[in-house]
Amino acid sequence: MVKKREDIENLRAVAIILVVLGHSVILYSDKWALYPTTVSAPPLNGLKDIINLIQMPLFFSISGFCLVYSLNGKRSFRGFLKNKLRRVVVPFLIIGALWLYPLRMLADYPAYQDVNPVNVLVKYIYFGYDNGHLWFLPTLFLMLVLTDLIARVPLFESKPSLFDLSLVAIALLTVAIPVSWPYLGQFGQNYMWFVVGVLFHRHEKWIREVCTGGMKIVLVCAAGIGCLITGCGIESMLLGKILSLICVLVAYLVVPNHSTATLRKISRNSMGIYLFHSPLIYLSFNFWPNISPWLMVLINFVGFGAVAYGMTELVRKLGLGIVIGE
């Protein structure tokens, strides 16, 4: 029986909170221009840059960390594939058609206007040309299946170090995939973080022994300085990757191993919150783009965050857990 890891529950809760907050302030990011606003909010622009540094690396690493439990469980590939289709792909298909598309149309989403609904659903949403936050699910599915297949290579059972090296090699090679390729490009940009989670789990004892005392203090300080640099608008692709790695490592090292009822509930509902929250923000961006930034954050983060949480609980109570991968 897998031992419950409250520290990973805490990390998952933190990750989804960061994602929701990042989506809530994206209107004020200088890297996002889907909806116009006459209001500028430099602090929120900087905050969004800091969140970008951490949110998806942490989310993908948690998925990689948790996959190791399945790898150790020796489940058949057919059973593994069936489980991931149900937990990842089915919610993607349902939310894309019944939640993302209707809400974007209600919010006058520019790219979907005057386009055949079937074309929007198939090309834009399912094939990934413009599906907002849903890109994460097919990308994660590819990572899960590929890593599981690699772990089944007979050679790696006797030489686990070669398994680790193969994951690192693939992560480095796939970075070269053009970002414009739906799902594959996102896979290439993020598989490294998934691998970080796998490797942290597999070598956790050694990593924690090395990163203790003074080393932990250095890493925490480096993460803090990195966030400050990023928030001030200083950008470098290589530096950004290094800082993201440090931030993820620090998150695992400093997160408490004791959770709370609130964090456990947020962690449990993280998938549903992720699925339901993002499409809602297009409503506020479309109908109230020029309100006070802090009121916008209150509506998006607190208001729509509560709606997403409540909807997750509702679909579960209605026996519709398949919508959120349960």
mmCIF file of N, CA and C in Angstrom, residues 183-269:
data_model
loop_
_atom_site.group_PDB
_atom_site.id
_atom_site.type_symbol
_atom_site.label_atom_id
_atom_site.label_comp_id
_atom_site.label_asym_id
_atom_site.label_seq_id
_atom_site.Cartn_x
_atom_site.Cartn_y
_atom_site.Cartn_z
ATOM 1 N N TYR A 183 0.760 20.322 -28.883
ATOM 2 C CA TYR A 183 1.033 19.258 -27.926
ATOM 3 C C TYR A 183 2.497 18.802 -27.949
ATOM 4 N N LEU A 184 3.023 18.466 -29.117
ATOM 5 C CA LEU A 184 4.413 18.005 -29.183
ATOM 6 C C LEU A 184 5.368 19.119 -28.783
ATOM 7 N N GLY A 185 5.088 20.337 -29.247
ATOM 8 C CA GLY A 185 5.934 21.460 -28.856
ATOM 9 C C GLY A 185 5.862 21.724 -27.365
ATOM 10 N N GLN A 186 4.687 21.623 -26.808
ATOM 11 C CA GLN A 186 4.518 21.812 -25.369
ATOM 12 C C GLN A 186 5.128 20.654 -24.591
ATOM 13 N N PHE A 187 5.063 19.467 -25.170
ATOM 14 C CA PHE A 187 5.745 18.323 -24.577
ATOM 15 C C PHE A 187 7.240 18.616 -24.474
ATOM 16 N N GLY A 188 7.819 19.075 -25.580
ATOM 17 C CA GLY A 188 9.254 19.348 -25.593
ATOM 18 C C GLY A 188 9.688 20.400 -24.606
ATOM 19 N N GLN A 189 8.832 21.413 -24.397
ATOM 20 C CA GLN A 189 9.178 22.486 -23.481
ATOM 21 C C GLN A 189 9.024 22.092 -22.018
ATOM 22 N N ASN A 190 8.232 21.064 -21.742
ATOM 23 C CA ASN A 190 7.886 20.761 -20.353
ATOM 24 C C ASN A 190 8.265 19.367 -19.865
ATOM 25 N N TYR A 191 8.705 18.492 -20.768
ATOM 26 C CA TYR A 191 9.005 17.131 -20.326
ATOM 27 C C TYR A 191 10.130 17.124 -19.292
ATOM 28 N N MET A 192 11.025 18.086 -19.372
ATOM 29 C CA MET A 192 12.118 18.150 -18.404
ATOM 30 C C MET A 192 11.588 18.236 -16.972
ATOM 31 N N TRP A 193 10.475 18.964 -16.790
ATOM 32 C CA TRP A 193 9.932 19.125 -15.435
ATOM 33 C C TRP A 193 9.286 17.829 -14.957
ATOM 34 N N PHE A 194 8.653 17.132 -15.866
ATOM 35 C CA PHE A 194 8.086 15.824 -15.539
ATOM 36 C C PHE A 194 9.206 14.883 -15.098
ATOM 37 N N VAL A 195 10.309 14.895 -15.837
ATOM 38 C CA VAL A 195 11.461 14.045 -15.514
ATOM 39 C C VAL A 195 12.056 14.440 -14.166
ATOM 40 N N VAL A 196 12.081 15.729 -13.875
ATOM 41 C CA VAL A 196 12.576 16.187 -12.569
ATOM 42 C C VAL A 196 11.774 15.528 -11.451
ATOM 43 N N GLY A 197 10.469 15.455 -11.604
ATOM 44 C CA GLY A 197 9.636 14.816 -10.588
ATOM 45 C C GLY A 197 9.919 13.336 -10.455
ATOM 46 N N VAL A 198 10.089 12.658 -11.587
ATOM 47 C CA VAL A 198 10.421 11.227 -11.556
ATOM 48 C C VAL A 198 11.750 11.004 -10.840
ATOM 49 N N LEU A 199 12.748 11.782 -11.211
ATOM 50 C CA LEU A 199 14.075 11.600 -10.625
ATOM 51 C C LEU A 199 14.110 11.983 -9.156
ATOM 52 N N PHE A 200 13.366 13.020 -8.798
ATOM 53 C CA PHE A 200 13.339 13.397 -7.380
ATOM 54 C C PHE A 200 12.760 12.260 -6.549
ATOM 55 N N HIS A 201 11.694 11.649 -7.024
ATOM 56 C CA HIS A 201 11.080 10.543 -6.297
ATOM 57 C C HIS A 201 12.047 9.364 -6.186
ATOM 58 N N ARG A 202 12.681 9.033 -7.281
ATOM 59 C CA ARG A 202 13.561 7.854 -7.312
ATOM 60 C C ARG A 202 14.837 8.049 -6.492
ATOM 61 N N HIS A 203 15.275 9.301 -6.330
ATOM 62 C CA HIS A 203 16.527 9.568 -5.609
ATOM 63 C C HIS A 203 16.302 10.546 -4.456
ATOM 64 N N GLU A 204 15.106 10.514 -3.909
ATOM 65 C CA GLU A 204 14.728 11.496 -2.902
ATOM 66 C C GLU A 204 15.629 11.457 -1.674
ATOM 67 N N LYS A 205 15.923 10.285 -1.194
ATOM 68 C CA LYS A 205 16.735 10.177 0.018
ATOM 69 C C LYS A 205 18.088 10.835 -0.173
ATOM 70 N N TRP A 206 18.741 10.552 -1.290
ATOM 71 C CA TRP A 206 20.070 11.119 -1.556
ATOM 72 C C TRP A 206 19.979 12.638 -1.722
ATOM 73 N N ILE A 207 18.962 13.115 -2.463
ATOM 74 C CA ILE A 207 18.815 14.551 -2.694
ATOM 75 C C ILE A 207 18.613 15.294 -1.380
ATOM 76 N N ARG A 208 17.789 14.739 -0.509
ATOM 77 C CA ARG A 208 17.539 15.404 0.776
ATOM 78 C C ARG A 208 18.780 15.390 1.661
ATOM 79 N N GLU A 209 19.600 14.359 1.545
ATOM 80 C CA GLU A 209 20.835 14.317 2.326
ATOM 81 C C GLU A 209 21.828 15.366 1.855
ATOM 82 N N VAL A 210 21.854 15.588 0.540
ATOM 83 C CA VAL A 210 22.784 16.573 -0.030
ATOM 84 C C VAL A 210 22.288 17.995 0.219
ATOM 85 N N CYS A 211 20.989 18.212 -0.009
ATOM 86 C CA CYS A 211 20.418 19.555 0.095
ATOM 87 C C CYS A 211 19.898 19.809 1.510
ATOM 88 N N THR A 212 20.800 19.893 2.437
ATOM 89 C CA THR A 212 20.439 20.142 3.828
ATOM 90 C C THR A 212 21.327 21.240 4.386
ATOM 91 N N GLY A 213 20.945 21.771 5.535
ATOM 92 C CA GLY A 213 21.775 22.782 6.191
ATOM 93 C C GLY A 213 22.044 23.984 5.320
ATOM 94 N N GLY A 214 23.343 24.274 5.148
ATOM 95 C CA GLY A 214 23.754 25.446 4.387
ATOM 96 C C GLY A 214 23.324 25.394 2.940
ATOM 97 N N MET A 215 23.336 24.190 2.344
ATOM 98 C CA MET A 215 22.939 24.058 0.949
ATOM 99 C C MET A 215 21.480 24.442 0.757
ATOM 100 N N LYS A 216 20.631 24.044 1.693
ATOM 101 C CA LYS A 216 19.219 24.393 1.585
ATOM 102 C C LYS A 216 19.037 25.908 1.685
ATOM 103 N N ILE A 217 19.779 26.547 2.568
ATOM 104 C CA ILE A 217 19.685 28.002 2.710
ATOM 105 C C ILE A 217 20.100 28.692 1.419
ATOM 106 N N VAL A 218 21.169 28.201 0.804
ATOM 107 C CA VAL A 218 21.647 28.774 -0.463
ATOM 108 C C VAL A 218 20.579 28.641 -1.545
ATOM 109 N N LEU A 219 19.957 27.479 -1.624
ATOM 110 C CA LEU A 219 18.930 27.246 -2.633
ATOM 111 C C LEU A 219 17.707 28.133 -2.403
ATOM 112 N N VAL A 220 17.301 28.275 -1.155
ATOM 113 C CA VAL A 220 16.157 29.134 -0.839
ATOM 114 C C VAL A 220 16.458 30.585 -1.219
ATOM 115 N N CYS A 221 17.658 31.043 -0.901
ATOM 116 C CA CYS A 221 18.053 32.410 -1.254
ATOM 117 C C CYS A 221 18.108 32.591 -2.768
ATOM 118 N N ALA A 222 18.635 31.580 -3.468
ATOM 119 C CA ALA A 222 18.716 31.639 -4.930
ATOM 120 C C ALA A 222 17.323 31.701 -5.540
ATOM 121 N N ALA A 223 16.390 30.926 -4.981
ATOM 122 C CA ALA A 223 15.013 30.944 -5.479
ATOM 123 C C ALA A 223 14.382 32.316 -5.255
ATOM 124 N N GLY A 224 14.611 32.893 -4.075
ATOM 125 C CA GLY A 224 14.066 34.211 -3.782
ATOM 126 C C GLY A 224 14.622 35.281 -4.703
ATOM 127 N N ILE A 225 15.928 35.255 -4.915
ATOM 128 C CA ILE A 225 16.562 36.224 -5.817
ATOM 129 C C ILE A 225 16.058 36.023 -7.239
ATOM 130 N N GLY A 226 15.887 34.744 -7.629
ATOM 131 C CA GLY A 226 15.390 34.446 -8.967
ATOM 132 C C GLY A 226 13.991 35.004 -9.194
ATOM 133 N N CYS A 227 13.146 34.869 -8.190
ATOM 134 C CA CYS A 227 11.788 35.419 -8.301
ATOM 135 C C CYS A 227 11.829 36.937 -8.404
ATOM 136 N N LEU A 228 12.715 37.556 -7.641
ATOM 137 C CA LEU A 228 12.853 39.014 -7.680
ATOM 138 C C LEU A 228 13.320 39.478 -9.053
ATOM 139 N N ILE A 229 14.322 38.791 -9.594
ATOM 140 C CA ILE A 229 14.844 39.128 -10.922
ATOM 141 C C ILE A 229 13.753 38.987 -11.978
ATOM 142 N N THR A 230 13.026 37.879 -11.909
ATOM 143 C CA THR A 230 11.965 37.624 -12.881
ATOM 144 C C THR A 230 10.852 38.654 -12.769
ATOM 145 N N GLY A 231 10.469 38.989 -11.544
ATOM 146 C CA GLY A 231 9.414 39.972 -11.335
ATOM 147 C C GLY A 231 9.787 41.359 -11.819
ATOM 148 N N CYS A 232 11.083 41.630 -11.883
ATOM 149 C CA CYS A 232 11.555 42.934 -12.367
ATOM 150 C C CYS A 232 11.666 42.984 -13.888
ATOM 151 N N GLY A 233 11.362 41.868 -14.532
ATOM 152 C CA GLY A 233 11.345 41.855 -15.994
ATOM 153 C C GLY A 233 12.638 41.445 -16.654
ATOM 154 N N ILE A 234 13.603 40.981 -15.896
ATOM 155 C CA ILE A 234 14.867 40.518 -16.488
ATOM 156 C C ILE A 234 14.654 39.109 -17.019
ATOM 157 N N GLU A 235 14.863 38.914 -18.338
ATOM 158 C CA GLU A 235 14.525 37.648 -18.968
ATOM 159 C C GLU A 235 15.736 37.012 -19.646
ATOM 160 N N SER A 236 15.811 35.699 -19.558
ATOM 161 C CA SER A 236 16.811 34.890 -20.254
ATOM 162 C C SER A 236 16.288 33.467 -20.241
ATOM 163 N N MET A 237 16.212 32.830 -21.404
ATOM 164 C CA MET A 237 15.635 31.491 -21.472
ATOM 165 C C MET A 237 16.413 30.505 -20.611
ATOM 166 N N LEU A 238 17.736 30.510 -20.737
ATOM 167 C CA LEU A 238 18.555 29.578 -19.960
ATOM 168 C C LEU A 238 18.458 29.887 -18.475
ATOM 169 N N LEU A 239 18.556 31.166 -18.123
ATOM 170 C CA LEU A 239 18.454 31.552 -16.718
ATOM 171 C C LEU A 239 17.085 31.180 -16.168
ATOM 172 N N GLY A 240 16.054 31.371 -16.980
ATOM 173 C CA GLY A 240 14.708 31.026 -16.539
ATOM 174 C C GLY A 240 14.569 29.548 -16.219
ATOM 175 N N LYS A 241 15.154 28.680 -17.053
ATOM 176 C CA LYS A 241 15.092 27.241 -16.807
ATOM 177 C C LYS A 241 15.822 26.881 -15.515
ATOM 178 N N ILE A 242 16.974 27.497 -15.309
ATOM 179 C CA ILE A 242 17.750 27.216 -14.101
ATOM 180 C C ILE A 242 16.989 27.665 -12.865
ATOM 181 N N LEU A 243 16.405 28.856 -12.934
ATOM 182 C CA LEU A 243 15.652 29.378 -11.793
ATOM 183 C C LEU A 243 14.408 28.536 -11.518
ATOM 184 N N SER A 244 13.747 28.075 -12.577
ATOM 185 C CA SER A 244 12.581 27.207 -12.393
ATOM 186 C C SER A 244 12.984 25.913 -11.695
ATOM 187 N N LEU A 245 14.106 25.353 -12.107
ATOM 188 C CA LEU A 245 14.594 24.122 -11.482
ATOM 189 C C LEU A 245 14.884 24.341 -10.002
ATOM 190 N N ILE A 246 15.524 25.453 -9.683
ATOM 191 C CA ILE A 246 15.837 25.762 -8.286
ATOM 192 C C ILE A 246 14.544 25.935 -7.485
ATOM 193 N N CYS A 247 13.575 26.643 -8.064
ATOM 194 C CA CYS A 247 12.304 26.880 -7.359
ATOM 195 C C CYS A 247 11.560 25.578 -7.097
ATOM 196 N N VAL A 248 11.553 24.684 -8.087
ATOM 197 C CA VAL A 248 10.884 23.394 -7.908
ATOM 198 C C VAL A 248 11.593 22.585 -6.830
ATOM 199 N N LEU A 249 12.896 22.550 -6.878
ATOM 200 C CA LEU A 249 13.664 21.807 -5.882
ATOM 201 C C LEU A 249 13.417 22.356 -4.484
ATOM 202 N N VAL A 250 13.414 23.672 -4.360
ATOM 203 C CA VAL A 250 13.165 24.302 -3.061
ATOM 204 C C VAL A 250 11.763 23.964 -2.573
ATOM 205 N N ALA A 251 10.794 23.959 -3.475
ATOM 206 C CA ALA A 251 9.414 23.650 -3.093
ATOM 207 C C ALA A 251 9.330 22.269 -2.454
ATOM 208 N N TYR A 252 10.004 21.283 -3.032
ATOM 209 C CA TYR A 252 9.996 19.929 -2.477
ATOM 210 C C TYR A 252 10.728 19.863 -1.135
ATOM 211 N N LEU A 253 11.774 20.664 -1.015
ATOM 212 C CA LEU A 253 12.599 20.592 0.189
ATOM 213 C C LEU A 253 11.980 21.287 1.397
ATOM 214 N N VAL A 254 11.198 22.347 1.148
ATOM 215 C CA VAL A 254 10.705 23.140 2.275
ATOM 216 C C VAL A 254 9.229 22.908 2.587
ATOM 217 N N VAL A 255 8.500 22.235 1.690
ATOM 218 C CA VAL A 255 7.070 22.052 1.942
ATOM 219 C C VAL A 255 6.863 21.206 3.198
ATOM 220 N N PRO A 256 5.953 21.599 4.066
ATOM 221 C CA PRO A 256 5.710 20.831 5.293
ATOM 222 C C PRO A 256 5.153 19.442 4.984
ATOM 223 N N ASN A 257 5.508 18.481 5.810
ATOM 224 C CA ASN A 257 5.031 17.116 5.622
ATOM 225 C C ASN A 257 3.695 16.887 6.338
ATOM 226 N N HIS A 258 3.175 17.957 6.933
ATOM 227 C CA HIS A 258 1.880 17.866 7.604
ATOM 228 C C HIS A 258 0.912 18.794 6.906
ATOM 229 N N SER A 259 -0.207 18.256 6.425
ATOM 230 C CA SER A 259 -1.179 19.043 5.688
ATOM 231 C C SER A 259 -2.291 19.541 6.611
ATOM 232 N N THR A 260 -3.184 20.311 6.043
ATOM 233 C CA THR A 260 -4.362 20.791 6.767
ATOM 234 C C THR A 260 -5.602 20.357 5.995
ATOM 235 N N ALA A 261 -6.752 20.441 6.636
ATOM 236 C CA ALA A 261 -7.998 20.039 5.980
ATOM 237 C C ALA A 261 -8.241 20.870 4.723
ATOM 238 N N THR A 262 -7.950 22.175 4.792
ATOM 239 C CA THR A 262 -8.170 23.046 3.644
ATOM 240 C C THR A 262 -7.282 22.663 2.475
ATOM 241 N N LEU A 263 -6.002 22.460 2.751
ATOM 242 C CA LEU A 263 -5.079 22.093 1.682
ATOM 243 C C LEU A 263 -5.410 20.725 1.096
ATOM 244 N N ARG A 264 -5.839 19.817 1.944
ATOM 245 C CA ARG A 264 -6.211 18.486 1.428
ATOM 246 C C ARG A 264 -7.406 18.580 0.493
ATOM 247 N N LYS A 265 -8.375 19.419 0.832
ATOM 248 C CA LYS A 265 -9.551 19.578 -0.019
ATOM 249 C C LYS A 265 -9.177 20.237 -1.341
ATOM 250 N N ILE A 266 -8.322 21.251 -1.285
ATOM 251 C CA ILE A 266 -7.887 21.913 -2.511
ATOM 252 C C ILE A 266 -7.107 20.940 -3.379
ATOM 253 N N SER A 267 -6.241 20.151 -2.759
ATOM 254 C CA SER A 267 -5.469 19.165 -3.501
ATOM 255 C C SER A 267 -6.378 18.140 -4.156
ATOM 256 N N ARG A 268 -7.352 17.656 -3.391
ATOM 257 C CA ARG A 268 -8.272 16.650 -3.923
ATOM 258 C C ARG A 268 -9.066 17.184 -5.111
ATOM 259 N N ASN A 269 -9.386 18.464 -5.074
ATOM 260 C CA ASN A 269 -10.199 19.075 -6.121
ATOM 261 C C ASN A 269 -9.371 19.796 -7.178
#
